[in-house]
C-alpha positions as protocol buffer text, in pm:
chain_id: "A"
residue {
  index: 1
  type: UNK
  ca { x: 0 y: 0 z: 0 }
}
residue {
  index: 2
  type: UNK
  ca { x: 252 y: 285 z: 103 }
}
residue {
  index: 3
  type: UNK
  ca { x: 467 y: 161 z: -165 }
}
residue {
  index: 4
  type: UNK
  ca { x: 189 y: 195 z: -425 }
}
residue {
  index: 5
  type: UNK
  ca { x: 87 y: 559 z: -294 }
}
residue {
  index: 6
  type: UNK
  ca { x: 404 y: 673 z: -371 }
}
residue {
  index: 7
  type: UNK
  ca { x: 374 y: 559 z: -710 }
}
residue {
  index: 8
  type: UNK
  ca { x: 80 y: 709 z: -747 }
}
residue {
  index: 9
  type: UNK
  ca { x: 199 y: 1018 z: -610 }
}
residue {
  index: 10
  type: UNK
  ca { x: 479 y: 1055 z: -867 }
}
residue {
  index: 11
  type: UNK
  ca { x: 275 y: 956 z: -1139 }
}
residue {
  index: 12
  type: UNK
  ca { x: 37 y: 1224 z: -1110 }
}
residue {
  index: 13
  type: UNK
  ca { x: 243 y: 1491 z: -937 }
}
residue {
  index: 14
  type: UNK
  ca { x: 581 y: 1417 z: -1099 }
}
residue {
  index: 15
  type: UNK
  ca { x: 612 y: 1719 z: -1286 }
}
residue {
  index: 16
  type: UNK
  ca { x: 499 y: 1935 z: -955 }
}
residue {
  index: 17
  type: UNK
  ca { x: 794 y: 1772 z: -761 }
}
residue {
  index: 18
  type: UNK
  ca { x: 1028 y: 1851 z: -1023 }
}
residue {
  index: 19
  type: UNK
  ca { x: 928 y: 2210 z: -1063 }
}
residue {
  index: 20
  type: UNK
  ca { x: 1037 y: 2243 z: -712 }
}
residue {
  index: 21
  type: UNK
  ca { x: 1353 y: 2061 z: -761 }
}
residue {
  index: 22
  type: UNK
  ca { x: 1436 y: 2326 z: -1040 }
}
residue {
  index: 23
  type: UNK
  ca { x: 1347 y: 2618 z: -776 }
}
residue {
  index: 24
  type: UNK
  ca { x: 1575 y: 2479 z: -563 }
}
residue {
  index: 25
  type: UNK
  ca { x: 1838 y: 2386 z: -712 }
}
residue {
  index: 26
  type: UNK
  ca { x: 1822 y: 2757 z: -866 }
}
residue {
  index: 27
  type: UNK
  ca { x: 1814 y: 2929 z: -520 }
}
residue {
  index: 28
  type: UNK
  ca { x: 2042 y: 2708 z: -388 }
}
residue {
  index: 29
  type: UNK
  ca { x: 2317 y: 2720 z: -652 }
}
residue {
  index: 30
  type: UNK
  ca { x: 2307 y: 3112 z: -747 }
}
residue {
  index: 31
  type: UNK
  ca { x: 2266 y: 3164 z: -363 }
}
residue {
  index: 32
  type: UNK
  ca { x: 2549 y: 2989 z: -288 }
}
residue {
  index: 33
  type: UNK
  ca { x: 2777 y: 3178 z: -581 }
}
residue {
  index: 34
  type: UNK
  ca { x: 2649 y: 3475 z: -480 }
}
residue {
  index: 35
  type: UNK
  ca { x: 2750 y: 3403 z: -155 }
}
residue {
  index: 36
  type: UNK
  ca { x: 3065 y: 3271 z: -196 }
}
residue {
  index: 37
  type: UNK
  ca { x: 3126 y: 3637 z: -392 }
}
residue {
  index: 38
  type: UNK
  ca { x: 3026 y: 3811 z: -37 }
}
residue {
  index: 39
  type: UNK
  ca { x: 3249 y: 3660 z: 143 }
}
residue {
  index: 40
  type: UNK
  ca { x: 3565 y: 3662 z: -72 }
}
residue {
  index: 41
  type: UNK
  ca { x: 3503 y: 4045 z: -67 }
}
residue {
  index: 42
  type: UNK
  ca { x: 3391 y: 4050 z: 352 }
}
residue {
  index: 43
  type: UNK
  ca { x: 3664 y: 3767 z: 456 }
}
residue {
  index: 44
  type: UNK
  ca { x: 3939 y: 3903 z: 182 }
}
residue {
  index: 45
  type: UNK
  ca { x: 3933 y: 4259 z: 337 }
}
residue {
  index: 46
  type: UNK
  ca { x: 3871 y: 4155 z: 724 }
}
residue {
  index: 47
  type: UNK
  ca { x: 4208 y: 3973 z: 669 }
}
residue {
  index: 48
  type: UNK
  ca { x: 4380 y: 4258 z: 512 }
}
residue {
  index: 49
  type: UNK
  ca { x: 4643 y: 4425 z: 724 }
}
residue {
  index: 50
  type: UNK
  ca { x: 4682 y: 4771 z: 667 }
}
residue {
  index: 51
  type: UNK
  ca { x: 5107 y: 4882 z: 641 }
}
residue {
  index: 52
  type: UNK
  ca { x: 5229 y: 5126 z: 909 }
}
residue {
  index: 53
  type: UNK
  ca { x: 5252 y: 5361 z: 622 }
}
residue {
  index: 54
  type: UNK
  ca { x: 4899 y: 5333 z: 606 }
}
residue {
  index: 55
  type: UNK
  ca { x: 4732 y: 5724 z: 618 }
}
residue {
  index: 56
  type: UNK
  ca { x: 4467 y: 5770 z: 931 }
}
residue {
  index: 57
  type: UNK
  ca { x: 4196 y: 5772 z: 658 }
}
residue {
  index: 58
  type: UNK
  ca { x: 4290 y: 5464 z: 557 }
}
residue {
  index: 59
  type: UNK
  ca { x: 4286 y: 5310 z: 918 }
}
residue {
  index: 60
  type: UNK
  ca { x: 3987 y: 5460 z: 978 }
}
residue {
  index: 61
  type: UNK
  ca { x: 3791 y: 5353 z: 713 }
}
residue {
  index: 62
  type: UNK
  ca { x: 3949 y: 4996 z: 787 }
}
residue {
  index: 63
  type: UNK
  ca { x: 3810 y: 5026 z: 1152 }
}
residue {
  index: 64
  type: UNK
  ca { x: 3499 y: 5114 z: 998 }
}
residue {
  index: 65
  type: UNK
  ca { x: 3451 y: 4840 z: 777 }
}
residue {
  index: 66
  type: UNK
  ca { x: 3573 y: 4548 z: 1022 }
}
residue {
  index: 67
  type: UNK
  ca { x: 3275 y: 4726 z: 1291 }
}
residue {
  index: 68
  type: UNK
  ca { x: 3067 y: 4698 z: 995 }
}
residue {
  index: 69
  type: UNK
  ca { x: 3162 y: 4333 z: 876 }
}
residue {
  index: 70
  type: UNK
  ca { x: 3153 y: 4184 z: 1236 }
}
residue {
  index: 71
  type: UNK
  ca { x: 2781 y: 4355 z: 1310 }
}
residue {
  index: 72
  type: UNK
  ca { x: 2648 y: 4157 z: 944 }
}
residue {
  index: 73
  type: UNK
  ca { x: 2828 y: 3869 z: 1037 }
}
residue {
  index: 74
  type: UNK
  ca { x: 2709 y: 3776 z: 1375 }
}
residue {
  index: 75
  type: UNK
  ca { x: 2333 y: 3942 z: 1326 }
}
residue {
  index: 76
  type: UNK
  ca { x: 2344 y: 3655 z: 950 }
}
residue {
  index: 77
  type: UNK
  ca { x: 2510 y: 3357 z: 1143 }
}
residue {
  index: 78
  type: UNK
  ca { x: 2311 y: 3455 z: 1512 }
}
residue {
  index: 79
  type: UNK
  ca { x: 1945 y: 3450 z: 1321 }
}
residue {
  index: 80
  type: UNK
  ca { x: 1701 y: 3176 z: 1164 }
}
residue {
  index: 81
  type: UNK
  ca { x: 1720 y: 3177 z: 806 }
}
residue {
  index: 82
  type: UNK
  ca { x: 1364 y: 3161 z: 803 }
}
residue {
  index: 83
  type: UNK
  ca { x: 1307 y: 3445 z: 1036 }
}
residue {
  index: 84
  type: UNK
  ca { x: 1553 y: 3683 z: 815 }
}
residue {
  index: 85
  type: UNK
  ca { x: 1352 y: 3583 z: 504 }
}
residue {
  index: 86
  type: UNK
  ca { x: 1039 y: 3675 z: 646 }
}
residue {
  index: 87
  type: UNK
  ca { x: 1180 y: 3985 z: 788 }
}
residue {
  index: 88
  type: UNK
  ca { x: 1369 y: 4066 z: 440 }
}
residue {
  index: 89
  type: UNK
  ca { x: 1068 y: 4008 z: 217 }
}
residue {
  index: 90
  type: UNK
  ca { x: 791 y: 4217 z: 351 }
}
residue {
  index: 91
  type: UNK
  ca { x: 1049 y: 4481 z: 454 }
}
residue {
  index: 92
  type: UNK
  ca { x: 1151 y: 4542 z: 116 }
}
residue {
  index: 93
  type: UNK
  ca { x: 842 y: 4462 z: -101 }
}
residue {
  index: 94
  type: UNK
  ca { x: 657 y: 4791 z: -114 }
}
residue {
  index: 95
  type: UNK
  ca { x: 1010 y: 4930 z: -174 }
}
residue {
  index: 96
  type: UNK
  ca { x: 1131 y: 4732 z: -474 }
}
residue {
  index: 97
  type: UNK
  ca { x: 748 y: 4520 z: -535 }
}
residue {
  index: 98
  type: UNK
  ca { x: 1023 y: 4204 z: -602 }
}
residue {
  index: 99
  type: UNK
  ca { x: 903 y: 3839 z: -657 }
}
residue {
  index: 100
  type: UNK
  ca { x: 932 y: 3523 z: -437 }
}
residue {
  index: 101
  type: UNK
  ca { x: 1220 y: 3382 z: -635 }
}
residue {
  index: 102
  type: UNK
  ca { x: 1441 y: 3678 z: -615 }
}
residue {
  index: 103
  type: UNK
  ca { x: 1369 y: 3754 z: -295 }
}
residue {
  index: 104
  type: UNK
  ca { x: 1493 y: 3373 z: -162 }
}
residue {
  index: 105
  type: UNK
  ca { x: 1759 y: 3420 z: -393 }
}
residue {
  index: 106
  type: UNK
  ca { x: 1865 y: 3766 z: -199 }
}
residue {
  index: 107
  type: UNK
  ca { x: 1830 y: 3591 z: 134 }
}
residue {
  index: 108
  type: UNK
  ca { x: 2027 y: 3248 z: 93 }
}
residue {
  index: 109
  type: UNK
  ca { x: 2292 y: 3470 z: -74 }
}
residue {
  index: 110
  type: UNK
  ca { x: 2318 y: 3758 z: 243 }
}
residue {
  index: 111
  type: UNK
  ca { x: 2311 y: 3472 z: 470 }
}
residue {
  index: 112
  type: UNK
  ca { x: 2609 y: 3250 z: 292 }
}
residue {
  index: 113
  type: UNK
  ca { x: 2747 y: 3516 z: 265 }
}
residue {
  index: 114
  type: UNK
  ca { x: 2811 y: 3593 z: 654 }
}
residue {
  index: 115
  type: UNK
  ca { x: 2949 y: 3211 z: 691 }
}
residue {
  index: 116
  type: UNK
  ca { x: 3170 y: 3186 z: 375 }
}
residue {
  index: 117
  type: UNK
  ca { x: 3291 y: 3538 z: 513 }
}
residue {
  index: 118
  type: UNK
  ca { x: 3423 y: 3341 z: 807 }
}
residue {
  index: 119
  type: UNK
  ca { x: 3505 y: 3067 z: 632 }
}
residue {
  index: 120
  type: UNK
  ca { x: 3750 y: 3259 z: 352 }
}
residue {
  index: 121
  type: UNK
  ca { x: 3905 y: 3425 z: 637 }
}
residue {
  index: 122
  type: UNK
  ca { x: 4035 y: 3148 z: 824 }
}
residue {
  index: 123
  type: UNK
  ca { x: 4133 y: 2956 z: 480 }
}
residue {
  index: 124
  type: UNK
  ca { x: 4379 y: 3300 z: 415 }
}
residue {
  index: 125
  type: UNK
  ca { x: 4496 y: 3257 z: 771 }
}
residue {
  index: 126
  type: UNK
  ca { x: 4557 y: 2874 z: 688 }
}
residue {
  index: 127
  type: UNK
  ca { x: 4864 y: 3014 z: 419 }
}
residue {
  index: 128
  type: UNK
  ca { x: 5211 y: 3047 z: 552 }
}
residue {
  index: 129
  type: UNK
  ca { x: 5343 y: 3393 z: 587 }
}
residue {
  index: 130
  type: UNK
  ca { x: 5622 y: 3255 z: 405 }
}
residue {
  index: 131
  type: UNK
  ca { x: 5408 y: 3275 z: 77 }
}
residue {
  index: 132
  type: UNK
  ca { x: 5319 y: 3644 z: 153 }
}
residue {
  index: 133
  type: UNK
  ca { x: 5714 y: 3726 z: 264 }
}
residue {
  index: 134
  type: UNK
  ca { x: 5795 y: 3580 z: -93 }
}
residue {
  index: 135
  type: UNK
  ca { x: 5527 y: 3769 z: -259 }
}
residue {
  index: 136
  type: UNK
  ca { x: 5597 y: 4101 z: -140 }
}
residue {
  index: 137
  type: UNK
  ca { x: 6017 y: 4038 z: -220 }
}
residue {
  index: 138
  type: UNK
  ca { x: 5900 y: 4021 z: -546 }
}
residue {
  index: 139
  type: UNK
  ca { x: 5745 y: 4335 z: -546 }
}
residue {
  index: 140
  type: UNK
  ca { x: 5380 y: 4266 z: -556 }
}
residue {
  index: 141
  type: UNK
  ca { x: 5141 y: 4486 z: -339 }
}
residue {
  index: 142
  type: UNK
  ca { x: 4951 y: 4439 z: -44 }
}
residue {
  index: 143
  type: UNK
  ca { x: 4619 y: 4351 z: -332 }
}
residue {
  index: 144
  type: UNK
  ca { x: 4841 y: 4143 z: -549 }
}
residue {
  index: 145
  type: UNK
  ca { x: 4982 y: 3955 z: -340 }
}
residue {
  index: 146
  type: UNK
  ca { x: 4598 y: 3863 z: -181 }
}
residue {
  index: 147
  type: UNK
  ca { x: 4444 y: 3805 z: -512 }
}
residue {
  index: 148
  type: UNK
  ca { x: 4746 y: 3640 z: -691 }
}
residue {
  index: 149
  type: UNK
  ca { x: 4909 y: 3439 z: -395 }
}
residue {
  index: 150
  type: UNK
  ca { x: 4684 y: 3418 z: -91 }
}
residue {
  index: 151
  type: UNK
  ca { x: 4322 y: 3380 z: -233 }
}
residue {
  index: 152
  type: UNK
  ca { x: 4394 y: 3102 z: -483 }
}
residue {
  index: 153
  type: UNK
  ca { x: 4586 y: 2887 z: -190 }
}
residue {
  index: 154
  type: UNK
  ca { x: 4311 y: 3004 z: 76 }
}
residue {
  index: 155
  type: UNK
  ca { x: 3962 y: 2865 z: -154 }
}
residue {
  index: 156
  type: UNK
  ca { x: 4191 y: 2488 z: -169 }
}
residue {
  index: 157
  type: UNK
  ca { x: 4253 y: 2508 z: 154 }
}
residue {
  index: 158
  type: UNK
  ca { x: 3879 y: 2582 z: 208 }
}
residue {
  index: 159
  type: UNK
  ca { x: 3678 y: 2430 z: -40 }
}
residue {
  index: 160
  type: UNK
  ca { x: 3557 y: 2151 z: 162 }
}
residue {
  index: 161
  type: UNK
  ca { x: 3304 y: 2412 z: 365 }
}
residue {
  index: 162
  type: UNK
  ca { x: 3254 y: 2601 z: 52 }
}
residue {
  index: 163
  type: UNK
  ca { x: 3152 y: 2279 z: -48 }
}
residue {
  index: 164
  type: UNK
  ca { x: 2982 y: 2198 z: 255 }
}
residue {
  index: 165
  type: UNK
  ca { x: 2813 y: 2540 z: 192 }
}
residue {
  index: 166
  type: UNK
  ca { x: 2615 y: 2456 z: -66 }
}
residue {
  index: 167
  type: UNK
  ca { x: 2459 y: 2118 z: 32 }
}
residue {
  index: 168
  type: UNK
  ca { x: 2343 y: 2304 z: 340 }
}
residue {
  index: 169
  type: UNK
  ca { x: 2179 y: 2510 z: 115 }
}
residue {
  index: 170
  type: UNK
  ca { x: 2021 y: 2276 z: -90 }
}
residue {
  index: 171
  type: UNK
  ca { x: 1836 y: 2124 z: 189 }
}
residue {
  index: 172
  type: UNK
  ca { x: 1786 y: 2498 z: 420 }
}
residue {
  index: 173
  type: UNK
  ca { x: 1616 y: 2609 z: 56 }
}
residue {
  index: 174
  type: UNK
  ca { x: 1302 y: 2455 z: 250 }
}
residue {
  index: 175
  type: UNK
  ca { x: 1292 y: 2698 z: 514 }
}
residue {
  index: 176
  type: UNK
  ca { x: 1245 y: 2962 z: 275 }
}
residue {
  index: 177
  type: UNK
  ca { x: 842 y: 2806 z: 157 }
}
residue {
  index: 178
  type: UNK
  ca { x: 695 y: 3097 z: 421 }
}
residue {
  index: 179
  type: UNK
  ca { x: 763 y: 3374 z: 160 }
}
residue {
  index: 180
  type: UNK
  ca { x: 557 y: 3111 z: -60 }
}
residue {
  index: 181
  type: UNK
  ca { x: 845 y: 2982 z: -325 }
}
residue {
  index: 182
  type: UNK
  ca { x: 752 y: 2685 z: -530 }
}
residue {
  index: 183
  type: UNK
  ca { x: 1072 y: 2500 z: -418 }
}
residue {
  index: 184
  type: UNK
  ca { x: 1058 y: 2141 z: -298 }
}
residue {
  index: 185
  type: UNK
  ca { x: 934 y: 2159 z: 36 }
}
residue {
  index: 186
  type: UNK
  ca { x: 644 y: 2396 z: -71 }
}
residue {
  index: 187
  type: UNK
  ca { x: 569 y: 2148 z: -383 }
}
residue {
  index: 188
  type: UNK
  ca { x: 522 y: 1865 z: -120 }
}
residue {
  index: 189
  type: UNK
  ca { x: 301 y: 2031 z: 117 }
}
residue {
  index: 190
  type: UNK
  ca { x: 85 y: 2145 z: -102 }
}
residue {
  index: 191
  type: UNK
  ca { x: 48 y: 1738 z: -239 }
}
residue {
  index: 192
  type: UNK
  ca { x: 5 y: 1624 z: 68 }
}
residue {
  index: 193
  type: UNK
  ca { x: -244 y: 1856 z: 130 }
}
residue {
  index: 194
  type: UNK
  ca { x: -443 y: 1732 z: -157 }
}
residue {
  index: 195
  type: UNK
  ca { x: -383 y: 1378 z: -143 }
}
residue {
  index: 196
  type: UNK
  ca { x: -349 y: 1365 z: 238 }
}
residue {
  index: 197
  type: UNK
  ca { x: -104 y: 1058 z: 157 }
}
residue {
  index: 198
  type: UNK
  ca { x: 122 y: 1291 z: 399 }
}
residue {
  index: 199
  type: UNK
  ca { x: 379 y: 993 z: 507 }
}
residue {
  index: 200
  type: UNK
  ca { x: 459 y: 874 z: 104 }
}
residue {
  index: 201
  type: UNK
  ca { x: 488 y: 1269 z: 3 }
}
residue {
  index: 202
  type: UNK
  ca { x: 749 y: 1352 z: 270 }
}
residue {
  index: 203
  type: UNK
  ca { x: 866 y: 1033 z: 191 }
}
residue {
  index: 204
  type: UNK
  ca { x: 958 y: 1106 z: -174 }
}
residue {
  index: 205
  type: UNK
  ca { x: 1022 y: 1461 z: -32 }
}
residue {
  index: 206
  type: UNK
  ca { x: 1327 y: 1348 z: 192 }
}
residue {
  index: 207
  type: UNK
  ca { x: 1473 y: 1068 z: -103 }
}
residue {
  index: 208
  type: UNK
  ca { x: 1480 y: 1371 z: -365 }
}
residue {
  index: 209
  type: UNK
  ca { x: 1679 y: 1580 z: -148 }
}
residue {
  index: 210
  type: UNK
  ca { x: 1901 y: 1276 z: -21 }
}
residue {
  index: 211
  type: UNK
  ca { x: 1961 y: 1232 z: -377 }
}
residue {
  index: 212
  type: UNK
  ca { x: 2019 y: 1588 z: -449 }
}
residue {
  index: 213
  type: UNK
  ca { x: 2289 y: 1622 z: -170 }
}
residue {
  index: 214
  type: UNK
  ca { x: 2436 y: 1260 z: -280 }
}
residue {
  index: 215
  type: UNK
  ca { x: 2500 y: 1410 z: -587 }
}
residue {
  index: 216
  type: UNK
  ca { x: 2616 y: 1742 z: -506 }
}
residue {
  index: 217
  type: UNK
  ca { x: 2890 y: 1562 z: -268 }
}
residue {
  index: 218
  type: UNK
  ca { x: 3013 y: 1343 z: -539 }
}
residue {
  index: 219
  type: UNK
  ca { x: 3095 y: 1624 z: -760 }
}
residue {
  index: 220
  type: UNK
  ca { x: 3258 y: 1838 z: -518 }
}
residue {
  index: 221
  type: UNK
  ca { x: 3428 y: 1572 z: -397 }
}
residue {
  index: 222
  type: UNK
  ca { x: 3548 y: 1544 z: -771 }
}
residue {
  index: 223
  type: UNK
  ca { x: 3645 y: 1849 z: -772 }
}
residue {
  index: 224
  type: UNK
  ca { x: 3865 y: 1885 z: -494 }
}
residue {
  index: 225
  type: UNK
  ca { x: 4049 y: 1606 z: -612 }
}
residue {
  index: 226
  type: UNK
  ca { x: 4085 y: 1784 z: -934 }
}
residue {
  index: 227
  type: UNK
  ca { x: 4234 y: 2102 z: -737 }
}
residue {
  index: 228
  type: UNK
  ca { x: 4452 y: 1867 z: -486 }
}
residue {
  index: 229
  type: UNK
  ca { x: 4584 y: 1711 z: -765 }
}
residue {
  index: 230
  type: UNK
  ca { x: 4668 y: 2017 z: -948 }
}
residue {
  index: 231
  type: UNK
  ca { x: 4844 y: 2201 z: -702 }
}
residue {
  index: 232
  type: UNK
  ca { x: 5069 y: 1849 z: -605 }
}
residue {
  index: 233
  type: UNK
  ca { x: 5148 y: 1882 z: -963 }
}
residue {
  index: 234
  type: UNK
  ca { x: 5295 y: 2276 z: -960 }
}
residue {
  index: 235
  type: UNK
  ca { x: 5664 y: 2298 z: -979 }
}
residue {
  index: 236
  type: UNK
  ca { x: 5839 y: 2639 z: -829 }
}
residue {
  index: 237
  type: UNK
  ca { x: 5966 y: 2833 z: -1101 }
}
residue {
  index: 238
  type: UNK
  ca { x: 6331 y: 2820 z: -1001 }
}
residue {
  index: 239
  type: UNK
  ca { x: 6478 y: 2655 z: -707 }
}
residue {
  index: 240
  type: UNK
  ca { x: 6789 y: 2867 z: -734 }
}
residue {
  index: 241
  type: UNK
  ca { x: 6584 y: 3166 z: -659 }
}
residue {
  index: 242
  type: UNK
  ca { x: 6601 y: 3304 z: -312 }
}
residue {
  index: 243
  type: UNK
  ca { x: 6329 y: 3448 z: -329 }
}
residue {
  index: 244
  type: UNK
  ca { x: 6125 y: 3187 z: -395 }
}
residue {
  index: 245
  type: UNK
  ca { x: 6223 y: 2955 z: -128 }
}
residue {
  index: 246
  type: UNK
  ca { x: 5954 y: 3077 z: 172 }
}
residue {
  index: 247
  type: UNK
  ca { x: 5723 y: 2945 z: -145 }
}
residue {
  index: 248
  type: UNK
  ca { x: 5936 y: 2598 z: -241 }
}
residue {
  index: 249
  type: UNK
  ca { x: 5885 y: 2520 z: 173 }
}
residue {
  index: 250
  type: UNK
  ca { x: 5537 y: 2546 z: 193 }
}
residue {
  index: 251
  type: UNK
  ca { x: 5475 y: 2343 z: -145 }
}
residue {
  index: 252
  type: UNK
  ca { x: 5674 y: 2059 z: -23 }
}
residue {
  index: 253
  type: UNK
  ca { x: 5523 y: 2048 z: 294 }
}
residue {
  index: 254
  type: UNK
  ca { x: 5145 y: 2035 z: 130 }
}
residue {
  index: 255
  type: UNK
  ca { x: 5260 y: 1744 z: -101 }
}
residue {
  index: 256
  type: UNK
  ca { x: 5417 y: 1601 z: 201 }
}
């Protein structure tokens, strides 16, 4: 019987269920880009360090942007998704009249935005200082040695919570059915509430985004084999160099 429901249930509601697997896969994966943009810019500057040549303006606005950063940080990470998306959405809607699937898309991306913050910053405090000491020998600036050097080394070292980032997202996309998106979660209520066959559809519900996460995992884990394997594979560019040796350490002692 319960296995002949849920038959049933995908047979005639197939199409509903995978409307809301498109809607979430959509919030989930630009939310999580979007995100992952937020904090590269939040954790990139936080872990900035300003020269003591630095000009008081500079400090200041420094000081003013790490107040700021910490205060969207802890209010993002210290708050229910759900809560901030009701909040968000009727806040804004008589300012900007947006739609459901713009505004989720807003929300998931503010919100992963405060934890990949968090989560670039300690990946750039994960590099040696050697690579940085190497950098700026060679000239580079303060932002070319972040972008060029540190940033690149900082997302391997972190990709496995990136990673972990976005399958959290994938299944949190279900908190976000009380500003009425047609994602998964919402799809299934709303067939359960017709067919009141409410074990079968939350059922199907939970396999669908077991699957979804199974599959998302096996990709990532891909491609951090990809990027582990790529970065094993990088020779220095001269080991008579001395410049280059703070760099030469720390690659040896990765592939070690």
């Amino acid at each position: 019987m319960f296995i002949q429901n849920c038959y049933e249930i995908l047979s005639k509601y197939g199409s509903s269920l995978l409307l809301g697997v498109r809607t979430t896969l959509i919030v989930a994966l630009t939310g999580t880009a979007f995100g992952l943009v937020l904090g590269l810019v939040v954790g990139g500057l936080r872990a900035v360090k300003l020269d003591l040549t630095a000009s008081p303006a500079a400090r200041f606005f420094k000081k003013l942007f790490d107040v700021a950063a910490n205060i969207y940080i802890t209010v993002f990470r210290g708050t229910p998704m759900m809560v901030q998306a009701v909040f968000i959405y009727y806040a804004l809607l008589n300012v900007i009249h947006w739609d459901t699937l713009t505004a989720a898309i807003f929300v998931i991306s503010i919100n992963t935005g405060a934890y990949m913050a968090e989560i670039v910053r300690s990946g750039i405090q994960a590099v040696d200082l050697g690579q940085t000491e190497a950098a700026r020998s060679l000239g580079m600036s303060n932002a070319q040695c972040m972008f060029a050097v540190v940033l690149p080394q900082a997302i391997r070292n972190a990709f496995p919570a990136i990673g972990n980032e976005l399958i959290v997202n994938i299944k949190d996309s279900s908190v976000l059915m009380i500003i009425s998106i047609t994602e998964l979660m919402f799809q299934a209520k709303s067939i359960a509430g017709s067919t009141f066959h409410f074990t079968e559809t939350y059922f199907l519900e939970a396999m669908i985004y077991l699957l979804l996460t199974s599959i998302a995992s096996v990709i990532l884990n891909c491609i951090e084999k990809r990027m582990n394997r790529t970065a094993a594979l990088t020779i220095p560019m001269s080991d008579t160099d001395p410049s280059n040796a703070p760099l030469m350490r720390t690659n040896r002692n990765q592939k070690g």
